[in-house]
Amino acid sequence: DVSASAFYITNVHNYIIGNAASGGWSGFAFPVLQEPTGPYRGAKLRPPLSETSLMIDGNTAHSTSWWWKHSAGFYMGGALFYNEDDVLEYNAGRDLTRPKRSPCLVDKCKTGHKNNCREYCQPYEQAWLKMTNTKAFLVAGVGLNSWNGRTEIIGYECHDCGLFLEALSTDGFWGHDMLGVCRSKTPLVLPRGVKASRIPGNGFRWYDTGQEHILANVTFRNCGYRSDDYNQYNKDPERGCGDEDDIGCEKKSSAWSFVTHSDQFVPEIMQATKSITFENCGRYFYYHDFRRKTTSSNSGRLQNWFDSDGSITGLGGPSVVASGLTDAGMWWSVDNKVVSDIQGPLKFFELNANRGLGHFRIKWDDDLHRQVGDTQCGNGKDIPCDYVGYIKHMGKYYANDAGLPVTASADIVGPVGGFGWKLELNGGAPKSARFEEVEVDPSTPMLLSIAYPKGTNFTIVAHAAWCKEATADFSCTETFYQVSSIKDVRFGIGNTYYVDKQGVLTIKIVQIPKTFVGRPEFVLPQYDDIGKGGKGYALPRFERDGIRLPQRTKSNYLSLEADCVSTGAYCSEIPSIYEPTVCFIGFHQTGYDHCSFNMVNGRIARYYADFSWVILSP
């Protein structure tokens, strides 16, 4: 019985304090209830899924979650709804077809247009389900699993759990002050013939797409399988967990893991950490890819994670954890200071005021993109995901690198703030292109260059999603205009382009608000800018613990049209091969964002993509 839980809570607008759950399919189950049921069905009452939590504090679950690996001591998943036969039905799993939990500060039955109870809860009206001082132990599945919307977990610990924590939230999940003891080293009492490895003993697993997760002040203890192959961070003979029948763990156990089986669904800029501590851990990192393929996946090559204080990378400050897969080429190799981790494998690199991460999805061939999930680029399916091009960083430092493969599922995420990205498609220059789901900080320019046949003219337009008609105060579209240099594009506000003598187009892709592109003149919005109508912010984001993650806007887009003679989706004439020079004469490129000159006194003169200079001592 997948509803057999000690506490089965359909409305979080309650005081749930100091309870203990033992046994059951889960300990505490919080399914999403779409609407009032029974005699109250159809009444003008606030849907339970929009209710805010009053207080969920000091609760404990143990000895549960044996029957399914995703059920949990605290399970915020599943849905109750009326089906096509008008029968109340329970979906115990992750319901992807119905609304998720969306706590709202206002009751839309009273404030919505025509008192529509199901009206969208605006970002400035949104609340988070909050749980505090929570404990789980002896949980075969997941200690705490949040699958259904905005959630804050403050003060949580889990001991001897299959997976310390699992979370899926497109609007934001925050975990703060948490302890994951993957193995307490106390012998586990298990059913006859069952070994402790049946309870895997993992820490946290990043999901592969569409999330916003911030974890801070988290300690992992005794996590990760103990192996001589993965002793790079700790060589203690008692570290992590081993093969013992009563206190061991799964051989793939790790403190952190990444979901990397998908070519269809890939990460954007969606995960960040702060103040992470490892105590006596074995394996730290693992790619969770169930496919039996020798080639990597899109999701594997695009893994990225903002380590806001360097507590993961050990670099002592803001840094990035990124894919170290060979198939990604030098995409994440920003300079010669990059640290390579063999466990993921991963790459670690430092950030500074001008460095950041950027993301967009590009579409240029509808026939190609329609194949995604069917005959090309599946979600773990055994179907091909052919390389249709490559994208790489500009400059001779990357001359011998093929670049990051581009596929029909063409999401791109990578380091920005450098000299720019160079896109080359196998079929040639795209006749038209559409850039969607942009995520980038306005302070770190995301430049893109594409070679076209000489003499090509362009029409490039930015479109705001929720903007029907321009007014005296706001504009809905902006047509780019041509400028005389890449420098003008870089330091512009995001509505210009440059074409060099060889026909190479360069644009700066910026994130625009959902509801306007200008006031009415085009603006490059900053994170402090207030939104239309004086409500909320112009740019969506998820912020906690001093960390900010950008949030993509699905319906905004940038359109590009080239007037070249075309064959199908591409310009008929193949543009000239070009290798851009990004350094001044006498300097050599030493990274994706800087060039250097060796001075006679042993010092190094270095300038960066933003034209700032520094003299480095030997």
PDB file of C-alpha atoms in Angstrom, residues 245-501:
ATOM      1  CA  ASP A 245      27.587  -7.238   5.595  1.00  0.00           C
ATOM      2  CA  ASP A 246      26.266  -5.244   8.549  1.00  0.00           C
ATOM      3  CA  ILE A 247      27.770  -1.736   8.179  1.00  0.00           C
ATOM      4  CA  GLY A 248      28.810  -1.632   4.512  1.00  0.00           C
ATOM      5  CA  CYS A 249      27.356   0.291   1.595  1.00  0.00           C
ATOM      6  CA  GLU A 250      26.877   0.092  -2.146  1.00  0.00           C
ATOM      7  CA  LYS A 251      30.085   0.173  -4.209  1.00  0.00           C
ATOM      8  CA  LYS A 252      28.800   3.217  -6.113  1.00  0.00           C
ATOM      9  CA  SER A 253      28.132   5.133  -2.910  1.00  0.00           C
ATOM     10  CA  SER A 254      29.398   8.722  -2.831  1.00  0.00           C
ATOM     11  CA  ALA A 255      28.901  11.945  -0.932  1.00  0.00           C
ATOM     12  CA  TRP A 256      27.801  13.775  -4.113  1.00  0.00           C
ATOM     13  CA  SER A 257      26.531  12.359  -7.369  1.00  0.00           C
ATOM     14  CA  PHE A 258      25.202  13.708 -10.664  1.00  0.00           C
ATOM     15  CA  VAL A 259      22.322  12.431 -12.806  1.00  0.00           C
ATOM     16  CA  THR A 260      24.036  12.055 -16.199  1.00  0.00           C
ATOM     17  CA  HIS A 261      22.090   9.506 -18.251  1.00  0.00           C
ATOM     18  CA  SER A 262      20.182  11.970 -20.424  1.00  0.00           C
ATOM     19  CA  ASP A 263      20.957  13.508 -23.800  1.00  0.00           C
ATOM     20  CA  GLN A 264      17.516  15.110 -23.881  1.00  0.00           C
ATOM     21  CA  PHE A 265      17.457  16.852 -20.499  1.00  0.00           C
ATOM     22  CA  VAL A 266      20.562  18.741 -19.445  1.00  0.00           C
ATOM     23  CA  PRO A 267      21.606  21.104 -16.640  1.00  0.00           C
ATOM     24  CA  GLU A 268      21.386  24.846 -16.855  1.00  0.00           C
ATOM     25  CA  ILE A 269      22.788  27.110 -14.104  1.00  0.00           C
ATOM     26  CA  MET A 270      20.892  25.538 -11.269  1.00  0.00           C
ATOM     27  CA  GLN A 271      22.951  24.417  -8.264  1.00  0.00           C
ATOM     28  CA  ALA A 272      25.140  26.059  -5.672  1.00  0.00           C
ATOM     29  CA  THR A 273      26.703  25.323  -2.301  1.00  0.00           C
ATOM     30  CA  LYS A 274      28.359  27.039   0.632  1.00  0.00           C
ATOM     31  CA  SER A 275      30.188  25.832   3.750  1.00  0.00           C
ATOM     32  CA  ILE A 276      30.312  22.126   2.922  1.00  0.00           C
ATOM     33  CA  THR A 277      32.292  19.819   5.192  1.00  0.00           C
ATOM     34  CA  PHE A 278      33.463  16.229   4.626  1.00  0.00           C
ATOM     35  CA  GLU A 279      34.184  14.109   7.695  1.00  0.00           C
ATOM     36  CA  ASN A 280      35.865  10.751   7.172  1.00  0.00           C
ATOM     37  CA  CYS A 281      34.369  10.261   3.701  1.00  0.00           C
ATOM     38  CA  GLY A 282      35.439   7.803   1.029  1.00  0.00           C
ATOM     39  CA  ARG A 283      34.414   8.561  -2.533  1.00  0.00           C
ATOM     40  CA  TYR A 284      33.298  12.165  -2.919  1.00  0.00           C
ATOM     41  CA  PHE A 285      31.904  12.297  -6.496  1.00  0.00           C
ATOM     42  CA  TYR A 286      30.140   9.908  -8.871  1.00  0.00           C
ATOM     43  CA  TYR A 287      28.342  10.182 -12.238  1.00  0.00           C
ATOM     44  CA  HIS A 288      25.055   8.297 -12.042  1.00  0.00           C
ATOM     45  CA  ASP A 289      24.630   7.086 -15.641  1.00  0.00           C
ATOM     46  CA  PHE A 290      22.767   3.796 -16.089  1.00  0.00           C
ATOM     47  CA  ARG A 291      23.344   3.675 -19.867  1.00  0.00           C
ATOM     48  CA  ARG A 292      25.850   1.158 -21.156  1.00  0.00           C
ATOM     49  CA  LYS A 293      27.553   3.430 -23.644  1.00  0.00           C
ATOM     50  CA  THR A 294      31.174   4.355 -24.173  1.00  0.00           C
ATOM     51  CA  THR A 295      30.291   7.906 -25.202  1.00  0.00           C
ATOM     52  CA  SER A 296      29.283  10.511 -22.662  1.00  0.00           C
ATOM     53  CA  SER A 297      25.888  12.214 -22.528  1.00  0.00           C
ATOM     54  CA  ASN A 298      24.878  15.820 -23.016  1.00  0.00           C
ATOM     55  CA  SER A 299      23.979  16.020 -19.324  1.00  0.00           C
ATOM     56  CA  GLY A 300      27.361  14.592 -18.351  1.00  0.00           C
ATOM     57  CA  ARG A 301      29.365  17.046 -20.456  1.00  0.00           C
ATOM     58  CA  LEU A 302      27.408  20.064 -19.212  1.00  0.00           C
ATOM     59  CA  GLN A 303      27.535  19.411 -15.470  1.00  0.00           C
ATOM     60  CA  ASN A 304      28.274  22.583 -13.531  1.00  0.00           C
ATOM     61  CA  TRP A 305      27.978  23.666  -9.924  1.00  0.00           C
ATOM     62  CA  PHE A 306      28.696  27.002  -8.253  1.00  0.00           C
ATOM     63  CA  ASP A 307      30.866  26.505  -5.180  1.00  0.00           C
ATOM     64  CA  SER A 308      30.411  29.944  -3.630  1.00  0.00           C
ATOM     65  CA  ASP A 309      33.215  29.709  -1.065  1.00  0.00           C
ATOM     66  CA  GLY A 310      35.550  27.022  -2.414  1.00  0.00           C
ATOM     67  CA  SER A 311      34.662  24.520   0.307  1.00  0.00           C
ATOM     68  CA  ILE A 312      34.159  21.843  -2.377  1.00  0.00           C
ATOM     69  CA  THR A 313      37.045  22.676  -4.708  1.00  0.00           C
ATOM     70  CA  GLY A 314      39.532  23.707  -2.037  1.00  0.00           C
ATOM     71  CA  LEU A 315      40.395  26.808  -4.093  1.00  0.00           C
ATOM     72  CA  GLY A 316      39.682  29.187  -1.233  1.00  0.00           C
ATOM     73  CA  GLY A 317      36.984  31.297  -2.870  1.00  0.00           C
ATOM     74  CA  PRO A 318      34.176  31.375  -5.425  1.00  0.00           C
ATOM     75  CA  SER A 319      34.731  28.604  -7.941  1.00  0.00           C
ATOM     76  CA  VAL A 320      33.033  26.170 -10.274  1.00  0.00           C
ATOM     77  CA  VAL A 321      32.784  22.399 -10.223  1.00  0.00           C
ATOM     78  CA  ALA A 322      32.290  21.240 -13.815  1.00  0.00           C
ATOM     79  CA  SER A 323      32.416  18.195 -16.030  1.00  0.00           C
ATOM     80  CA  GLY A 324      35.781  16.550 -16.528  1.00  0.00           C
ATOM     81  CA  LEU A 325      34.602  14.141 -19.216  1.00  0.00           C
ATOM     82  CA  THR A 326      37.037  13.793 -22.111  1.00  0.00           C
ATOM     83  CA  ASP A 327      34.242  14.270 -24.673  1.00  0.00           C
ATOM     84  CA  ALA A 328      33.714  17.833 -23.403  1.00  0.00           C
ATOM     85  CA  GLY A 329      37.105  18.813 -24.818  1.00  0.00           C
ATOM     86  CA  MET A 330      38.570  21.979 -23.313  1.00  0.00           C
ATOM     87  CA  TRP A 331      35.170  23.561 -22.707  1.00  0.00           C
ATOM     88  CA  TRP A 332      35.717  23.731 -18.938  1.00  0.00           C
ATOM     89  CA  SER A 333      39.508  24.242 -19.146  1.00  0.00           C
ATOM     90  CA  VAL A 334      39.521  27.990 -18.638  1.00  0.00           C
ATOM     91  CA  ASP A 335      43.283  28.263 -18.033  1.00  0.00           C
ATOM     92  CA  ASN A 336      46.282  26.272 -16.828  1.00  0.00           C
ATOM     93  CA  LYS A 337      45.245  26.565 -13.176  1.00  0.00           C
ATOM     94  CA  VAL A 338      42.247  24.253 -13.587  1.00  0.00           C
ATOM     95  CA  VAL A 339      42.323  21.361 -11.106  1.00  0.00           C
ATOM     96  CA  SER A 340      41.337  17.932 -12.434  1.00  0.00           C
ATOM     97  CA  ASP A 341      39.435  15.492 -10.238  1.00  0.00           C
ATOM     98  CA  ILE A 342      39.414  11.851 -11.396  1.00  0.00           C
ATOM     99  CA  GLN A 343      36.481  10.699  -9.287  1.00  0.00           C
ATOM    100  CA  GLY A 344      33.692  12.332 -11.287  1.00  0.00           C
ATOM    101  CA  PRO A 345      35.701  13.112 -13.341  1.00  0.00           C
ATOM    102  CA  LEU A 346      35.436  16.847 -12.722  1.00  0.00           C
ATOM    103  CA  LYS A 347      37.277  20.112 -13.236  1.00  0.00           C
ATOM    104  CA  PHE A 348      37.592  22.890 -10.666  1.00  0.00           C
ATOM    105  CA  PHE A 349      38.339  26.510 -11.563  1.00  0.00           C
ATOM    106  CA  GLU A 350      38.322  29.890  -9.873  1.00  0.00           C
ATOM    107  CA  LEU A 351      35.844  32.675 -10.484  1.00  0.00           C
ATOM    108  CA  ASN A 352      36.427  36.399 -10.226  1.00  0.00           C
ATOM    109  CA  ALA A 353      34.375  39.552 -10.715  1.00  0.00           C
ATOM    110  CA  ASN A 354      34.394  39.128 -14.510  1.00  0.00           C
ATOM    111  CA  ARG A 355      33.969  35.358 -14.716  1.00  0.00           C
ATOM    112  CA  GLY A 356      30.645  33.600 -14.537  1.00  0.00           C
ATOM    113  CA  LEU A 357      28.412  30.985 -16.105  1.00  0.00           C
ATOM    114  CA  GLY A 358      25.991  31.454 -18.981  1.00  0.00           C
ATOM    115  CA  HIS A 359      23.291  29.327 -20.585  1.00  0.00           C
ATOM    116  CA  PHE A 360      21.002  29.343 -23.606  1.00  0.00           C
ATOM    117  CA  ARG A 361      19.155  26.899 -25.806  1.00  0.00           C
ATOM    118  CA  ILE A 362      19.574  27.408 -29.545  1.00  0.00           C
ATOM    119  CA  LYS A 363      17.219  26.179 -32.275  1.00  0.00           C
ATOM    120  CA  TRP A 364      17.963  26.517 -35.991  1.00  0.00           C
ATOM    121  CA  ASP A 365      16.455  23.446 -37.698  1.00  0.00           C
ATOM    122  CA  ASP A 366      12.908  22.453 -36.727  1.00  0.00           C
ATOM    123  CA  ASP A 367      13.141  19.096 -38.496  1.00  0.00           C
ATOM    124  CA  LEU A 368      16.241  18.237 -36.480  1.00  0.00           C
ATOM    125  CA  HIS A 369      14.959  19.433 -33.128  1.00  0.00           C
ATOM    126  CA  ARG A 370      11.646  17.581 -33.510  1.00  0.00           C
ATOM    127  CA  GLN A 371      13.607  14.317 -33.371  1.00  0.00           C
ATOM    128  CA  VAL A 372      14.775  14.937 -29.811  1.00  0.00           C
ATOM    129  CA  GLY A 373      13.442  12.267 -27.482  1.00  0.00           C
ATOM    130  CA  ASP A 374      12.326  10.101 -30.408  1.00  0.00           C
ATOM    131  CA  THR A 375      15.067   9.204 -32.884  1.00  0.00           C
ATOM    132  CA  GLN A 376      17.759  11.549 -31.548  1.00  0.00           C
ATOM    133  CA  CYS A 377      18.999  12.380 -28.060  1.00  0.00           C
ATOM    134  CA  GLY A 378      16.823  10.414 -25.688  1.00  0.00           C
ATOM    135  CA  ASN A 379      16.316  10.433 -21.956  1.00  0.00           C
ATOM    136  CA  GLY A 380      18.531   7.450 -21.272  1.00  0.00           C
ATOM    137  CA  LYS A 381      17.150   5.623 -24.300  1.00  0.00           C
ATOM    138  CA  ASP A 382      19.435   3.563 -26.502  1.00  0.00           C
ATOM    139  CA  ILE A 383      19.175   5.935 -29.464  1.00  0.00           C
ATOM    140  CA  PRO A 384      21.890   8.043 -31.106  1.00  0.00           C
ATOM    141  CA  CYS A 385      22.623  11.643 -30.256  1.00  0.00           C
ATOM    142  CA  ASP A 386      24.746  12.687 -33.209  1.00  0.00           C
ATOM    143  CA  TYR A 387      27.163  15.592 -33.041  1.00  0.00           C
ATOM    144  CA  VAL A 388      25.899  18.255 -35.464  1.00  0.00           C
ATOM    145  CA  GLY A 389      28.525  20.845 -34.612  1.00  0.00           C
ATOM    146  CA  TYR A 390      30.854  22.193 -31.956  1.00  0.00           C
ATOM    147  CA  ILE A 391      31.167  25.263 -29.774  1.00  0.00           C
ATOM    148  CA  LYS A 392      34.475  26.404 -28.295  1.00  0.00           C
ATOM    149  CA  HIS A 393      36.169  29.357 -26.674  1.00  0.00           C
ATOM    150  CA  MET A 394      37.731  31.977 -28.911  1.00  0.00           C
ATOM    151  CA  GLY A 395      41.472  32.189 -29.461  1.00  0.00           C
ATOM    152  CA  LYS A 396      44.603  30.180 -30.247  1.00  0.00           C
ATOM    153  CA  TYR A 397      44.681  28.641 -26.773  1.00  0.00           C
ATOM    154  CA  TYR A 398      41.844  26.436 -28.050  1.00  0.00           C
ATOM    155  CA  ALA A 399      43.032  26.062 -31.660  1.00  0.00           C
ATOM    156  CA  ASN A 400      43.689  22.312 -31.341  1.00  0.00           C
ATOM    157  CA  ASP A 401      40.476  21.621 -29.449  1.00  0.00           C
ATOM    158  CA  ALA A 402      37.427  20.434 -31.401  1.00  0.00           C
ATOM    159  CA  GLY A 403      35.189  21.982 -28.767  1.00  0.00           C
ATOM    160  CA  LEU A 404      32.071  20.959 -26.915  1.00  0.00           C
ATOM    161  CA  PRO A 405      29.808  18.778 -29.081  1.00  0.00           C
ATOM    162  CA  VAL A 406      26.499  20.355 -30.123  1.00  0.00           C
ATOM    163  CA  THR A 407      23.580  17.999 -30.728  1.00  0.00           C
ATOM    164  CA  ALA A 408      19.933  18.218 -31.716  1.00  0.00           C
ATOM    165  CA  SER A 409      19.249  18.867 -28.026  1.00  0.00           C
ATOM    166  CA  ALA A 410      21.202  22.093 -28.209  1.00  0.00           C
ATOM    167  CA  ASP A 411      21.477  23.479 -24.693  1.00  0.00           C
ATOM    168  CA  ILE A 412      24.750  25.267 -24.056  1.00  0.00           C
ATOM    169  CA  VAL A 413      26.073  26.172 -20.610  1.00  0.00           C
ATOM    170  CA  GLY A 414      29.628  27.208 -19.896  1.00  0.00           C
ATOM    171  CA  PRO A 415      32.120  29.814 -18.669  1.00  0.00           C
ATOM    172  CA  VAL A 416      31.380  33.390 -19.764  1.00  0.00           C
ATOM    173  CA  GLY A 417      33.124  36.711 -19.305  1.00  0.00           C
ATOM    174  CA  GLY A 418      35.946  35.653 -21.630  1.00  0.00           C
ATOM    175  CA  PHE A 419      36.728  36.463 -25.254  1.00  0.00           C
ATOM    176  CA  GLY A 420      33.571  34.699 -26.371  1.00  0.00           C
ATOM    177  CA  TRP A 421      32.253  31.461 -27.842  1.00  0.00           C
ATOM    178  CA  LYS A 422      32.609  30.297 -31.437  1.00  0.00           C
ATOM    179  CA  LEU A 423      29.802  28.129 -32.881  1.00  0.00           C
ATOM    180  CA  GLU A 424      30.357  25.957 -35.948  1.00  0.00           C
ATOM    181  CA  LEU A 425      27.590  23.684 -37.266  1.00  0.00           C
ATOM    182  CA  ASN A 426      28.368  20.816 -39.623  1.00  0.00           C
ATOM    183  CA  GLY A 427      25.717  21.982 -42.071  1.00  0.00           C
ATOM    184  CA  GLY A 428      27.083  25.512 -42.265  1.00  0.00           C
ATOM    185  CA  ALA A 429      25.823  28.850 -41.000  1.00  0.00           C
ATOM    186  CA  PRO A 430      22.190  28.770 -39.826  1.00  0.00           C
ATOM    187  CA  LYS A 431      19.740  30.692 -41.989  1.00  0.00           C
ATOM    188  CA  SER A 432      17.790  31.518 -38.828  1.00  0.00           C
ATOM    189  CA  ALA A 433      18.291  30.836 -35.149  1.00  0.00           C
ATOM    190  CA  ARG A 434      16.336  31.246 -31.968  1.00  0.00           C
ATOM    191  CA  PHE A 435      17.986  31.633 -28.550  1.00  0.00           C
ATOM    192  CA  GLU A 436      15.796  30.684 -25.597  1.00  0.00           C
ATOM    193  CA  GLU A 437      15.940  30.135 -21.822  1.00  0.00           C
ATOM    194  CA  VAL A 438      18.848  32.530 -21.360  1.00  0.00           C
ATOM    195  CA  GLU A 439      20.566  32.627 -17.961  1.00  0.00           C
ATOM    196  CA  VAL A 440      23.487  34.974 -17.438  1.00  0.00           C
ATOM    197  CA  ASP A 441      24.536  37.627 -14.960  1.00  0.00           C
ATOM    198  CA  PRO A 442      24.556  41.090 -16.602  1.00  0.00           C
ATOM    199  CA  SER A 443      28.086  41.661 -15.279  1.00  0.00           C
ATOM    200  CA  THR A 444      29.621  38.705 -17.169  1.00  0.00           C
ATOM    201  CA  PRO A 445      29.185  39.115 -20.946  1.00  0.00           C
ATOM    202  CA  MET A 446      28.125  36.075 -22.983  1.00  0.00           C
ATOM    203  CA  LEU A 447      29.507  36.694 -26.498  1.00  0.00           C
ATOM    204  CA  LEU A 448      28.781  34.353 -29.402  1.00  0.00           C
ATOM    205  CA  SER A 449      30.398  34.380 -32.860  1.00  0.00           C
ATOM    206  CA  ILE A 450      29.203  32.528 -35.988  1.00  0.00           C
ATOM    207  CA  ALA A 451      30.894  32.666 -39.408  1.00  0.00           C
ATOM    208  CA  TYR A 452      28.608  33.584 -42.343  1.00  0.00           C
ATOM    209  CA  PRO A 453      29.174  34.084 -46.062  1.00  0.00           C
ATOM    210  CA  LYS A 454      30.670  37.505 -46.720  1.00  0.00           C
ATOM    211  CA  GLY A 455      28.082  40.171 -47.395  1.00  0.00           C
ATOM    212  CA  THR A 456      25.320  38.558 -45.302  1.00  0.00           C
ATOM    213  CA  ASN A 457      22.898  40.956 -43.634  1.00  0.00           C
ATOM    214  CA  PHE A 458      21.078  40.251 -40.382  1.00  0.00           C
ATOM    215  CA  THR A 459      17.860  40.996 -38.547  1.00  0.00           C
ATOM    216  CA  ILE A 460      18.190  40.262 -34.837  1.00  0.00           C
ATOM    217  CA  VAL A 461      15.275  40.909 -32.475  1.00  0.00           C
ATOM    218  CA  ALA A 462      14.766  40.385 -28.721  1.00  0.00           C
ATOM    219  CA  HIS A 463      11.235  39.376 -27.678  1.00  0.00           C
ATOM    220  CA  ALA A 464       9.703  39.620 -24.184  1.00  0.00           C
ATOM    221  CA  ALA A 465       7.319  36.778 -23.379  1.00  0.00           C
ATOM    222  CA  TRP A 466       4.521  38.391 -21.371  1.00  0.00           C
ATOM    223  CA  CYS A 467       4.296  41.627 -23.332  1.00  0.00           C
ATOM    224  CA  LYS A 468       1.513  41.934 -25.903  1.00  0.00           C
ATOM    225  CA  GLU A 469       1.614  45.573 -26.929  1.00  0.00           C
ATOM    226  CA  ALA A 470       4.161  48.337 -26.499  1.00  0.00           C
ATOM    227  CA  THR A 471       3.115  51.352 -24.446  1.00  0.00           C
ATOM    228  CA  ALA A 472       4.549  54.779 -23.797  1.00  0.00           C
ATOM    229  CA  ASP A 473       6.423  53.295 -20.843  1.00  0.00           C
ATOM    230  CA  PHE A 474       7.418  49.805 -22.000  1.00  0.00           C
ATOM    231  CA  SER A 475       8.501  48.098 -25.220  1.00  0.00           C
ATOM    232  CA  CYS A 476       8.026  44.424 -26.090  1.00  0.00           C
ATOM    233  CA  THR A 477      10.671  43.924 -28.793  1.00  0.00           C
ATOM    234  CA  GLU A 478      14.050  45.376 -29.676  1.00  0.00           C
ATOM    235  CA  THR A 479      15.791  45.194 -33.056  1.00  0.00           C
ATOM    236  CA  PHE A 480      19.577  45.063 -32.795  1.00  0.00           C
ATOM    237  CA  TYR A 481      21.768  47.507 -34.712  1.00  0.00           C
ATOM    238  CA  GLN A 482      25.264  47.077 -36.136  1.00  0.00           C
ATOM    239  CA  VAL A 483      28.355  48.557 -34.463  1.00  0.00           C
ATOM    240  CA  SER A 484      31.986  48.858 -35.541  1.00  0.00           C
ATOM    241  CA  SER A 485      33.807  46.433 -33.206  1.00  0.00           C
ATOM    242  CA  ILE A 486      33.503  43.451 -30.890  1.00  0.00           C
ATOM    243  CA  LYS A 487      34.506  45.800 -28.083  1.00  0.00           C
ATOM    244  CA  ASP A 488      31.385  47.875 -28.778  1.00  0.00           C
ATOM    245  CA  VAL A 489      29.285  44.719 -28.543  1.00  0.00           C
ATOM    246  CA  ARG A 490      30.957  43.596 -25.328  1.00  0.00           C
ATOM    247  CA  PHE A 491      30.492  46.886 -23.514  1.00  0.00           C
ATOM    248  CA  GLY A 492      27.075  47.587 -25.028  1.00  0.00           C
ATOM    249  CA  ILE A 493      23.761  46.934 -23.318  1.00  0.00           C
ATOM    250  CA  GLY A 494      22.905  43.860 -25.377  1.00  0.00           C
ATOM    251  CA  ASN A 495      21.140  45.194 -28.458  1.00  0.00           C
ATOM    252  CA  THR A 496      24.032  45.375 -30.949  1.00  0.00           C
ATOM    253  CA  TYR A 497      26.001  43.120 -33.276  1.00  0.00           C
ATOM    254  CA  TYR A 498      29.258  43.260 -35.207  1.00  0.00           C
ATOM    255  CA  VAL A 499      30.261  41.675 -38.525  1.00  0.00           C
ATOM    256  CA  ASP A 500      33.946  41.587 -39.477  1.00  0.00           C
ATOM    257  CA  LYS A 501      35.442  41.606 -42.977  1.00  0.00           C
TER     258      LYS A 501
END
